XYZ file of N, CA, C and O in Angstrom:
768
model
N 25.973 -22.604 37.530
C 25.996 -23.205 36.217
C 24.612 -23.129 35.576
O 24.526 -22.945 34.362
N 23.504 -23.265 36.356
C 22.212 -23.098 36.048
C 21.632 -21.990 35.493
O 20.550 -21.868 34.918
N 22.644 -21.061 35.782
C 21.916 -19.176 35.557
C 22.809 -18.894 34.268
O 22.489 -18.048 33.433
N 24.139 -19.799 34.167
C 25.063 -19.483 32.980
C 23.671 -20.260 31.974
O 22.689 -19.565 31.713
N 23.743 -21.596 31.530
C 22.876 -21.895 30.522
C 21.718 -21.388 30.748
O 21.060 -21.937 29.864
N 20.900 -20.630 31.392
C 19.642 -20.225 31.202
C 19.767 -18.806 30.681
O 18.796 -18.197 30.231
N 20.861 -18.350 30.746
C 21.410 -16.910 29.737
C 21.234 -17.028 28.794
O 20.404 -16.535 28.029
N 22.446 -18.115 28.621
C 22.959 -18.164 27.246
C 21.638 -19.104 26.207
O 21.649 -19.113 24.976
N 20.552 -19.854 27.111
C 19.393 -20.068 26.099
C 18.108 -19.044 25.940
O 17.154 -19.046 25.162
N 18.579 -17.995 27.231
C 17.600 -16.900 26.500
C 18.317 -16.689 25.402
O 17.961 -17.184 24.333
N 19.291 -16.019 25.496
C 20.206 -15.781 24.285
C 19.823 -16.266 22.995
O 19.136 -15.595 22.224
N 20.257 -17.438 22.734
C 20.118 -18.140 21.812
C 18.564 -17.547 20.839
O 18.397 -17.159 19.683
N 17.554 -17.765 22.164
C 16.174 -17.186 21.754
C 16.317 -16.010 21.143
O 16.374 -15.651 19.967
N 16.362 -15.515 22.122
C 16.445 -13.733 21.417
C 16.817 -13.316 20.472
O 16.234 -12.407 19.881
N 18.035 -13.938 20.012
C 18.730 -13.818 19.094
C 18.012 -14.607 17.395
O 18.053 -14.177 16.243
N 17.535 -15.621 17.862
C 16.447 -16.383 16.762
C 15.811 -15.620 16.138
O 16.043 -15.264 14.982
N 14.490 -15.109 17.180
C 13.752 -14.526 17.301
C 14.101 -13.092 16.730
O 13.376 -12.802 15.779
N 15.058 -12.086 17.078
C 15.635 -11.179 16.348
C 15.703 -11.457 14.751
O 15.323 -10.736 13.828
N 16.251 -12.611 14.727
C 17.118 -12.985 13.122
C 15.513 -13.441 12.366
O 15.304 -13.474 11.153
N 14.683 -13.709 13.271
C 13.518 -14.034 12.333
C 12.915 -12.718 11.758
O 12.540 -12.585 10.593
N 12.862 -11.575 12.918
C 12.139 -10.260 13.119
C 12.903 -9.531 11.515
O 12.299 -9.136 10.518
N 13.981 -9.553 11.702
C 14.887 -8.981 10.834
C 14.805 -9.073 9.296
O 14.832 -8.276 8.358
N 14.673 -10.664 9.493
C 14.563 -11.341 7.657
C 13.372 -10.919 7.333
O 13.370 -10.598 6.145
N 12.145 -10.738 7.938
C 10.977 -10.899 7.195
C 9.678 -9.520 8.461
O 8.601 -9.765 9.005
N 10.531 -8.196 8.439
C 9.841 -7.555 9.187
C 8.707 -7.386 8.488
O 8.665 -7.746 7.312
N 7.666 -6.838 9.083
C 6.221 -6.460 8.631
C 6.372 -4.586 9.450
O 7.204 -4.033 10.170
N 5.028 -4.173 8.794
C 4.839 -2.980 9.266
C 3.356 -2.466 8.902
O 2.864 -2.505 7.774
N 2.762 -1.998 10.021
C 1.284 -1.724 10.140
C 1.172 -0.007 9.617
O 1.572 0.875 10.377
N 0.584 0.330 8.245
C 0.311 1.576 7.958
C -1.288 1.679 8.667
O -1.948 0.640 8.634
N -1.957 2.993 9.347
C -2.775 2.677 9.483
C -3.237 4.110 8.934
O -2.853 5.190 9.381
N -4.183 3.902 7.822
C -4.160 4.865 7.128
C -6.072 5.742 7.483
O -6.838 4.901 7.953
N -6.613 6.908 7.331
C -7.362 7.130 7.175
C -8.802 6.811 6.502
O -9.826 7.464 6.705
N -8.674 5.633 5.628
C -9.114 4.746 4.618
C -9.131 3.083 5.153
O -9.867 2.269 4.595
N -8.355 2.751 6.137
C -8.042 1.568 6.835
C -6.717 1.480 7.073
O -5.837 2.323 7.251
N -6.744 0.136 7.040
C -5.094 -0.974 7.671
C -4.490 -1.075 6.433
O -5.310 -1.386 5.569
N -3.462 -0.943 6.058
C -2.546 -2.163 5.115
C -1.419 -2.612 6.184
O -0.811 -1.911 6.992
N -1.334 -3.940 5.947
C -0.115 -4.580 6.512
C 1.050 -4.954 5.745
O 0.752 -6.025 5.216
N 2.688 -4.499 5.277
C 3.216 -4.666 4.267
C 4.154 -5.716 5.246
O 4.415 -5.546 6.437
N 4.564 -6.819 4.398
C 5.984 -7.434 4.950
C 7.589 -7.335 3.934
O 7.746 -7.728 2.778
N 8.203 -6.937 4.488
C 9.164 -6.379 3.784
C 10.806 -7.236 3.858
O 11.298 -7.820 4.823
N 11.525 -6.989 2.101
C 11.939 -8.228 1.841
C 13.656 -7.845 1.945
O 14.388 -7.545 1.002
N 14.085 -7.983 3.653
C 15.191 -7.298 4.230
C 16.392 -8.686 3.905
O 17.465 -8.793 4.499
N 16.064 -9.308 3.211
C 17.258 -10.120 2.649
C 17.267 -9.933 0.609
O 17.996 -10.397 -0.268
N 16.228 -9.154 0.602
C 16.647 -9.233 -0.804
C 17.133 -7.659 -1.046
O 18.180 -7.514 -1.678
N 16.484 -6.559 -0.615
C 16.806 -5.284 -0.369
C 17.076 -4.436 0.913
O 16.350 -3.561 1.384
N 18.742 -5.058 1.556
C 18.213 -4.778 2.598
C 18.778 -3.037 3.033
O 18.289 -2.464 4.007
N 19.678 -2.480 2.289
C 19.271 -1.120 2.655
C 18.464 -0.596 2.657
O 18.119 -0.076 3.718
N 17.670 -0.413 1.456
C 15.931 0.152 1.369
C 15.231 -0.072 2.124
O 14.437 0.828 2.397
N 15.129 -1.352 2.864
C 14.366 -2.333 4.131
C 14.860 -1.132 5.118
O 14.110 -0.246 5.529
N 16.514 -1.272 5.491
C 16.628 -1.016 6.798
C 16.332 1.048 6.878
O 16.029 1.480 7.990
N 16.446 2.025 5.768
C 16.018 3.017 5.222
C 14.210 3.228 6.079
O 13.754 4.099 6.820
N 13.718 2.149 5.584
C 12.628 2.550 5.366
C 11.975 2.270 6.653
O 10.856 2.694 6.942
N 12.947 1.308 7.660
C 12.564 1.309 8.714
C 12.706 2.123 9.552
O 12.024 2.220 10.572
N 13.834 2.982 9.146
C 13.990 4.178 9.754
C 13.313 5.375 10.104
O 13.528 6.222 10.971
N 12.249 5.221 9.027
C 11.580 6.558 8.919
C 10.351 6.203 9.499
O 9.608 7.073 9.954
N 10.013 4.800 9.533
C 9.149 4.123 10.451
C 9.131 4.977 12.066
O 8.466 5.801 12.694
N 10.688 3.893 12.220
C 10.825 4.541 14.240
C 11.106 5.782 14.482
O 11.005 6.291 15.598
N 11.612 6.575 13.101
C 11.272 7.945 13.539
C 10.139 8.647 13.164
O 10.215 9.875 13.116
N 8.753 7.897 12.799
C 7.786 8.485 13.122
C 7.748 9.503 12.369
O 7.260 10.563 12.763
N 8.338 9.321 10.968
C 8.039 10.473 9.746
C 6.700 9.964 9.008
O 5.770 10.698 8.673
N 6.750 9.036 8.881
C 5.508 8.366 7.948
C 4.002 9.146 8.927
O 3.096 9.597 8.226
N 3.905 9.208 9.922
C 2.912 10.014 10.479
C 2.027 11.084 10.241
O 2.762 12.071 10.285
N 0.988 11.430 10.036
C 0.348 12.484 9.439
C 0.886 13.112 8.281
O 1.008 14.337 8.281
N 1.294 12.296 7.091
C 1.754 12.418 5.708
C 0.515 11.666 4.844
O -0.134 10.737 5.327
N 0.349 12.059 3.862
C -0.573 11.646 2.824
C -0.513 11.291 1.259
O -0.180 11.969 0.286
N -1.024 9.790 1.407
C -1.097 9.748 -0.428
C -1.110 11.215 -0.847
O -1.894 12.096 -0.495
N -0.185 11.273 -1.586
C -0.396 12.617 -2.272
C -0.570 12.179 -3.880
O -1.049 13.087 -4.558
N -0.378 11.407 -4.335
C -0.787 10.971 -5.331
C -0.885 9.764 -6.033
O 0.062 8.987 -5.908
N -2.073 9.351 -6.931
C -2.940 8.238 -6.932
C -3.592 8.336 -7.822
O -4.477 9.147 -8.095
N -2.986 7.076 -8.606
C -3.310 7.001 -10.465
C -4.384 5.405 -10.282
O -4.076 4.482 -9.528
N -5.319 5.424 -10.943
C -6.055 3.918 -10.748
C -5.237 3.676 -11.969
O -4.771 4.509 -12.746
N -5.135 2.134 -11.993
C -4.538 1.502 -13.053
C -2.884 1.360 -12.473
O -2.381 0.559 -13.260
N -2.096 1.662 -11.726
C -0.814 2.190 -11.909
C -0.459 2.023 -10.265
O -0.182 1.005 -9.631
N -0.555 3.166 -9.912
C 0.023 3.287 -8.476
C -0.369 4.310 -7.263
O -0.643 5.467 -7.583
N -0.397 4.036 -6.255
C -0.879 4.970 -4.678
C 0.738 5.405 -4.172
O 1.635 4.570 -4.053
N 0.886 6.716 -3.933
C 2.086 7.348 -3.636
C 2.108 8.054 -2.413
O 1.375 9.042 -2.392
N 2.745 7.814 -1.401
C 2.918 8.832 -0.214
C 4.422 8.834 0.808
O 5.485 8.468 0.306
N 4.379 9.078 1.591
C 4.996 9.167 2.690
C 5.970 10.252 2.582
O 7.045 10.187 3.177
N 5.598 11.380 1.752
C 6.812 12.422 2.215
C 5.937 13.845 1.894
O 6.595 14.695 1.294
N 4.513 14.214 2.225
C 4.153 15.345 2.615
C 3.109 15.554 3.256
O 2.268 14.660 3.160
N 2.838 16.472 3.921
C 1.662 16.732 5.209
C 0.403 16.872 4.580
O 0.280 16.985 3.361
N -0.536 16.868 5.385
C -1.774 17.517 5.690
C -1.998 18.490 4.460
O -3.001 18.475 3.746
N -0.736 19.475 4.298
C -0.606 20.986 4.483
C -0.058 20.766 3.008
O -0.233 21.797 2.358
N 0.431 19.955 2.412
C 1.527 19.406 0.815
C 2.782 20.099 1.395
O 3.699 20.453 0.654
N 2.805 20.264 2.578
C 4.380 20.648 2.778
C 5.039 19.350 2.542
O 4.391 18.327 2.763
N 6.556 19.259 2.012
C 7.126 18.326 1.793
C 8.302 18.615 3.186
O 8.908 19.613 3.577
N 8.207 16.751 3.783
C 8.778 16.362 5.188
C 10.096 16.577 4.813
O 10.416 16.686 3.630
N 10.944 16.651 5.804
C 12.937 16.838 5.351
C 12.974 15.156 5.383
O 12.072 14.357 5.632
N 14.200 14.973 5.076
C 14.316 13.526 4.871
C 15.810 13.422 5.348
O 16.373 14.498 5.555
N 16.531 12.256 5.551
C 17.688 11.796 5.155
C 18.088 12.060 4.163
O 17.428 12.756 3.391
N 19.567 11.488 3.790
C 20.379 11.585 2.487
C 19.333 10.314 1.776
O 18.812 9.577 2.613
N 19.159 10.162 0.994
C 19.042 9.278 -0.258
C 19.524 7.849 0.069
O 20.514 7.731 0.792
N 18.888 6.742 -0.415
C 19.680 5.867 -0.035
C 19.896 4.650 -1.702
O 18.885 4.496 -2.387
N 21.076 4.008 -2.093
C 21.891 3.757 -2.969
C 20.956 2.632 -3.770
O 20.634 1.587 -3.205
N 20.534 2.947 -5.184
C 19.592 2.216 -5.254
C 20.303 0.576 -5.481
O 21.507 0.351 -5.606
N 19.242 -0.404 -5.492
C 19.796 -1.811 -5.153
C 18.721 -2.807 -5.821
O 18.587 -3.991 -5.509
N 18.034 -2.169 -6.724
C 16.708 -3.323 -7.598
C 17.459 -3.929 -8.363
O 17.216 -5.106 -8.095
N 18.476 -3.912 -9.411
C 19.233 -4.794 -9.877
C 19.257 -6.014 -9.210
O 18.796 -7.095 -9.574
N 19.988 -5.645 -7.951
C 20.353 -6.576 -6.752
C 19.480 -7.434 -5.942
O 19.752 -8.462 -5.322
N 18.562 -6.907 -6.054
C 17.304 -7.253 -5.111
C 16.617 -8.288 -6.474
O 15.794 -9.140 -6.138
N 16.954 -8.177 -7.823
C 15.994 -8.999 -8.760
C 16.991 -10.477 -8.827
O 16.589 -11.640 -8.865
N 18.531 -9.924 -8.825
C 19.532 -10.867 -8.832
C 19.298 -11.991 -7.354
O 19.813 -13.110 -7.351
N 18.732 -11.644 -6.559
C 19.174 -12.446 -5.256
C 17.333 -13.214 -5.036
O 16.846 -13.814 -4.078
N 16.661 -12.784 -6.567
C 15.038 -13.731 -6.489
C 13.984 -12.561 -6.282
O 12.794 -12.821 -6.458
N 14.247 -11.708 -6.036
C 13.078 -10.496 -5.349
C 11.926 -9.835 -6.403
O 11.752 -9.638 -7.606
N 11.558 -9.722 -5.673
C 9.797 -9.484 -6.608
C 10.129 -8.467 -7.573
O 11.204 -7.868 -7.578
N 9.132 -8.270 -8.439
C 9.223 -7.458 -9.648
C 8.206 -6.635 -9.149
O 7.524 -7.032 -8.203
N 7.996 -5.431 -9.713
C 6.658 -4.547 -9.856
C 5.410 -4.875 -9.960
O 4.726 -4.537 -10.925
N 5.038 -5.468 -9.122
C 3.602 -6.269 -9.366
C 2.366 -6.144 -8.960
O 2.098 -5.230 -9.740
N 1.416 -6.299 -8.402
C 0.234 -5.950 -7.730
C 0.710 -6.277 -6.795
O 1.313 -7.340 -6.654
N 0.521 -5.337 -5.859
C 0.632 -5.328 -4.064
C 2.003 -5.392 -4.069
O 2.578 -5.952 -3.135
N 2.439 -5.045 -4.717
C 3.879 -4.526 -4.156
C 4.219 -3.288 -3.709
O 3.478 -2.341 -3.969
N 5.732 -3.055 -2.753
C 5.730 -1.679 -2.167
C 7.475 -1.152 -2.958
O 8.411 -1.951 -2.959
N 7.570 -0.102 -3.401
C 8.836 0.444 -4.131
C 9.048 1.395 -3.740
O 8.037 2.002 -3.387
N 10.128 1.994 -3.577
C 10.962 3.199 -3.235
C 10.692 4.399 -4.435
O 11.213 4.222 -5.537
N 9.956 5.488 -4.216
C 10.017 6.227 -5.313
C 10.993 7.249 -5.305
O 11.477 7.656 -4.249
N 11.417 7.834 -6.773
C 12.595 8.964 -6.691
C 12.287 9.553 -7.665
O 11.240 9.301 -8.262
N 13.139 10.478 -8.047
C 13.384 11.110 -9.260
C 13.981 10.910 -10.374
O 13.919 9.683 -10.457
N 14.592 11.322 -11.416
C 15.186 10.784 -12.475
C 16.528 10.114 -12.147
O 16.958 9.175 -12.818
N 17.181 10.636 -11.078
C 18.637 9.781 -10.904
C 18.189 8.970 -9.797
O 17.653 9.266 -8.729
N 18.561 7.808 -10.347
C 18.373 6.294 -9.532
C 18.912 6.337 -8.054
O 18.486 5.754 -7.057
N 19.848 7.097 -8.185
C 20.225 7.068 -6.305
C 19.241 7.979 -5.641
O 19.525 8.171 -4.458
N 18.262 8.540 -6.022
C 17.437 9.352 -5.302
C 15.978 9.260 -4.150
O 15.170 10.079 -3.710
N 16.187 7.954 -4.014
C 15.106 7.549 -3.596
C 15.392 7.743 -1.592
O 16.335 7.266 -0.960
N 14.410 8.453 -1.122
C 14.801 8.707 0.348
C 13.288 7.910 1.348
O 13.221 6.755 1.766
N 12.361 8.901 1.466
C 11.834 8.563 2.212
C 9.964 8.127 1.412
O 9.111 7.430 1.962
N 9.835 8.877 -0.076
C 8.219 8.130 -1.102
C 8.308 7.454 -1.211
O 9.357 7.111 -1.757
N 7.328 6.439 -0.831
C 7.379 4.901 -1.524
C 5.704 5.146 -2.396
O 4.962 6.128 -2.405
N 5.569 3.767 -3.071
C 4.744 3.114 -3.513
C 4.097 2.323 -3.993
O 4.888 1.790 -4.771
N 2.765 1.614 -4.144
C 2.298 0.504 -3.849
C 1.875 0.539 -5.242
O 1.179 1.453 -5.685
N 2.268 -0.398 -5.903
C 1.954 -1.654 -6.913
C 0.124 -1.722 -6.922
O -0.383 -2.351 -5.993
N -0.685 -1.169 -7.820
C -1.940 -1.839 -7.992
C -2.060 -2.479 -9.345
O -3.151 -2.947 -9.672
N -1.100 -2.536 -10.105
C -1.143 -4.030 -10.999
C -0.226 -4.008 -10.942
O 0.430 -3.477 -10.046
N 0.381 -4.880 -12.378
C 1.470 -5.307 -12.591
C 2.200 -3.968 -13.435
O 1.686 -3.370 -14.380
N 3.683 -3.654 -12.748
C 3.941 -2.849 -13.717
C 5.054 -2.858 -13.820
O 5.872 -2.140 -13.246
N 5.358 -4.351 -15.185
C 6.998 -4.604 -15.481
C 7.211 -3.397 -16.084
O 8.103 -3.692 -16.879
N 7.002 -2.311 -16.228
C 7.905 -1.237 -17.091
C 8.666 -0.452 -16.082
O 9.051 0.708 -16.230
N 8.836 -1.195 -15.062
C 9.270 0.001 -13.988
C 10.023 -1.295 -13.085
O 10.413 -1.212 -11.921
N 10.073 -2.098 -13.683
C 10.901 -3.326 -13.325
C 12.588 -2.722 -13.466
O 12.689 -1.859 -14.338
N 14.169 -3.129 -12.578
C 15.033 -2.919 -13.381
C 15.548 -4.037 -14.001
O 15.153 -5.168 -13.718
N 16.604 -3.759 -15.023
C 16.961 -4.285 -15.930
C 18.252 -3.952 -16.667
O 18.477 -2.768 -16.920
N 19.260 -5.047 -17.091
C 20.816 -3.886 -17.579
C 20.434 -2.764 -18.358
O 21.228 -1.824 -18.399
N 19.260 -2.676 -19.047
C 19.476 -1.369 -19.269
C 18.839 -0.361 -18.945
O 18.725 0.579 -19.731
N 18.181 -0.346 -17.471
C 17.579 0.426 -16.777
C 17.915 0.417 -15.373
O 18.481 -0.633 -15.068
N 17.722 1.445 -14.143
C 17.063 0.923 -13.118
C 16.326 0.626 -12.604
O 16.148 -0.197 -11.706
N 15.612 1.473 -13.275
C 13.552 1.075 -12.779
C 13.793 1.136 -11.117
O 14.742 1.604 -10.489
N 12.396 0.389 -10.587
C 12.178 1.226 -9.762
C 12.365 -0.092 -7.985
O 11.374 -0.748 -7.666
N 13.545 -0.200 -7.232
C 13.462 -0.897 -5.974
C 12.355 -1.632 -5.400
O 11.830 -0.982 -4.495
N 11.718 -2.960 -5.642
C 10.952 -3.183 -4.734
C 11.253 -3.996 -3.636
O 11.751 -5.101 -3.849
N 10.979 -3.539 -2.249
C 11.401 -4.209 -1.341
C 10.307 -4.815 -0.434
O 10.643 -5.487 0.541
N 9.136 -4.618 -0.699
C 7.872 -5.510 -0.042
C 6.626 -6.192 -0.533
O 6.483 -6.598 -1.686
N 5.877 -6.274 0.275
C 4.300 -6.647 -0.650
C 3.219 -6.055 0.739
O 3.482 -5.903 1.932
N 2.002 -5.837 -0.008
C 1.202 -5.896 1.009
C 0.076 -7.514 1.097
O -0.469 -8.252 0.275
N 0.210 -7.414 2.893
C 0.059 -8.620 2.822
C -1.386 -8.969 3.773
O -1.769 -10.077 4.149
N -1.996 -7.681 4.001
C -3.288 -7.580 4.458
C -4.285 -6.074 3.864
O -4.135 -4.935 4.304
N -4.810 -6.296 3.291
C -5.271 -4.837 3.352
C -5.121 -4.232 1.869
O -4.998 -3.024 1.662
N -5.147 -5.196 0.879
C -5.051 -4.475 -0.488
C -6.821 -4.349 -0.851
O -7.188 -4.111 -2.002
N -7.719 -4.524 0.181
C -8.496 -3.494 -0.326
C -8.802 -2.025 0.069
O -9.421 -1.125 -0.499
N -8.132 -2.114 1.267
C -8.183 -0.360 1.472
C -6.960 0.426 -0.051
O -6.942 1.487 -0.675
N -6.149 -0.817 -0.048
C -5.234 0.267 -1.652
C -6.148 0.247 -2.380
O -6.552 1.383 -2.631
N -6.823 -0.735 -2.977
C -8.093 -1.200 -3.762
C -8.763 1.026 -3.863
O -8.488 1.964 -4.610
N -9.512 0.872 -2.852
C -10.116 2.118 -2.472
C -9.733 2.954 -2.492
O -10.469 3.812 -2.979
N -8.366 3.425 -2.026
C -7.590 4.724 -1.913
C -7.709 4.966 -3.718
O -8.255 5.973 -4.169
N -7.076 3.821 -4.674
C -6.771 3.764 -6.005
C -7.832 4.550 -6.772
O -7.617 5.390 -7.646
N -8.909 4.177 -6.343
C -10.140 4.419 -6.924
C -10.670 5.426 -6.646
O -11.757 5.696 -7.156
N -10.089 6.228 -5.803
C -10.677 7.406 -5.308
C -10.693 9.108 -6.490
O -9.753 9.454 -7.205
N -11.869 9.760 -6.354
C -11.839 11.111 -7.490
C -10.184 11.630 -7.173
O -9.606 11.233 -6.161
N -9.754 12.226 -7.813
C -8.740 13.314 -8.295
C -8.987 14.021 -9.361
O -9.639 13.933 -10.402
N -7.788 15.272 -8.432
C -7.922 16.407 -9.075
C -6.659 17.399 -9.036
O -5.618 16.764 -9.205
N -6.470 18.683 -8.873
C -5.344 19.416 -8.589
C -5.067 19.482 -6.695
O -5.878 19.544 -5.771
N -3.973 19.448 -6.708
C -4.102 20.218 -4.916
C -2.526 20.129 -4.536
O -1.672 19.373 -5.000
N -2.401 21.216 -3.470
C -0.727 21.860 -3.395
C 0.032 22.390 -4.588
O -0.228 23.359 -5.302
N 0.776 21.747 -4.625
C 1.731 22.097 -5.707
C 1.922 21.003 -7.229
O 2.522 20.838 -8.291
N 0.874 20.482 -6.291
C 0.686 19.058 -8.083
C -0.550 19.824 -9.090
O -1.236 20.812 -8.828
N -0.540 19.256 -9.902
C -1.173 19.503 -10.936
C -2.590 18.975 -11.470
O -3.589 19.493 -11.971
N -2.123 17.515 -11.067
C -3.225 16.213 -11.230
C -2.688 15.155 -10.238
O -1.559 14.915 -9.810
N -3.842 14.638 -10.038
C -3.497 12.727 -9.430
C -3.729 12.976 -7.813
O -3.763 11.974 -7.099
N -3.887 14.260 -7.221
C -4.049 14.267 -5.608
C -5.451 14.291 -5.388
O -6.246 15.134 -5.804
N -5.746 13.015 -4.506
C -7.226 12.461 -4.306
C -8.028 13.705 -3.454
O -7.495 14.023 -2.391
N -9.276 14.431 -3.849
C -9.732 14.518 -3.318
C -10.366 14.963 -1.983
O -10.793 15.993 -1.461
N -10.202 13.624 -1.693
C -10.176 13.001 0.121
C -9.305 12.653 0.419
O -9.210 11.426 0.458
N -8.264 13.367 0.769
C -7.458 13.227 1.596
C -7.024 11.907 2.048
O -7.697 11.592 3.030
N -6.271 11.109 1.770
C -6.291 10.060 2.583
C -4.886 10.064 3.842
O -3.746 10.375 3.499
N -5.043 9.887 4.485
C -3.623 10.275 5.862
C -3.073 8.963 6.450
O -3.660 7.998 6.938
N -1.709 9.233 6.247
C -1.448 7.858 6.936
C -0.838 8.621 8.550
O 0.050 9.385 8.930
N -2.254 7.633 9.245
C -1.945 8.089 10.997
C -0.921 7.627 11.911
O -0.558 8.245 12.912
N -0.419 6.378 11.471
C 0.630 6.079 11.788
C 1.217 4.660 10.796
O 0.648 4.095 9.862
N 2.229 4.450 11.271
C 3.092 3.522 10.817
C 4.479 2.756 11.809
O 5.600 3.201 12.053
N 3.946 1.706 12.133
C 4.815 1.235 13.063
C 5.430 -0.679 12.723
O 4.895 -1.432 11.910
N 6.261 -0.922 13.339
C 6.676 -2.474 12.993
C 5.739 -3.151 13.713
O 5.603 -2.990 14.926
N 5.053 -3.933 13.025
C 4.755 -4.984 13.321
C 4.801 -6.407 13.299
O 5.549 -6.891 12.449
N 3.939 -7.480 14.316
C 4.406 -8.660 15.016
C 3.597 -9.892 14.614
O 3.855 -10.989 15.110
């Protein structure tokens, strides 16, 4: 009887402890430039959350680079190399900022983290990007979608601070806005 309830109160634990991990994961970028620590908001967006964790444990976010980086506006990466080769990705995942603003969730703001895409709103797979002010124009709205935010950063907005601020110029296949210096994100993992 002793080994039954000492199961079932690991259990209980684990399971807490899971449901805490879950609601309010974090994740350590550790970028060439420093740390950011983002915590991410898996009850207000939680496909994009669980998406983006994906590409986490599979270790795509890895030797990919801001590839582009506007001061005033926004720091952009996680979907090309070293090399501006662009990484393969998953399918797309269904956008949900409407949803995510309906259920309380942050707007476009400083230190925030968003799903970037292309012109059709379901397009957003594996670019994100980080909020260095406020930028309700990219908020959604009924008569927009604008743009998913599903985190904040919650250590480390002065290495964005820095990356933001960094020279640009042309490089790969962009035109403008790719820093420079390189900045690399070396890894990216969940963190505790």
């Amino acid at each position: 009887m002793k080994k039954i309830f000492a199961l079932i109160f690991s259990l209980v634990v684990a399971s807490t402890t899971f449901a805490q991990t879950v609601a309010t994961p974090k994740v350590k970028i550790n970028t060439s430039a420093g740390e950011i620590i983002i915590e991410l908001y898996a009850d207000k967006a939680p496909k994009t959350v669980t998406n983006f964790l994906q590409y986490v444990e599979d270790k795509h976010y890895d030797g990919t680079i801001f590839h582009r980086v506007i001061d005033n506006f926004m720091i952009q990466g996680g979907g090309y190399d070293q090399r501006y080769a662009e990484k393969k990705t998953r399918a797309p995942v269904m956008h949900e900022g409407r949803e995510a603003l309906s259920k309380g969730g942050p707007r476009n703001t400083l230190g925030t983290i968003a799903m970037a895409r292309t012109n059709e709103p379901h397009s957003a797979s594996a670019q994100f990007f980080i909020n260095v002010k406020d930028n309700a124009f990219l908020d959604p709205s009924a008569s927009q979608f604008g743009y998913t935010v599903f985190g904040r950063v919650i250590s480390g907005i002065d290495v964005v601070n820095r990356i933001k601020g960094l020279p640009t110029s042309n490089g790969g296949p962009f035109p403008s806005d790719v820093p420079r210096q390189q900045v690399v994100i070396q890894s990216a993992t969940l963190f505790q």
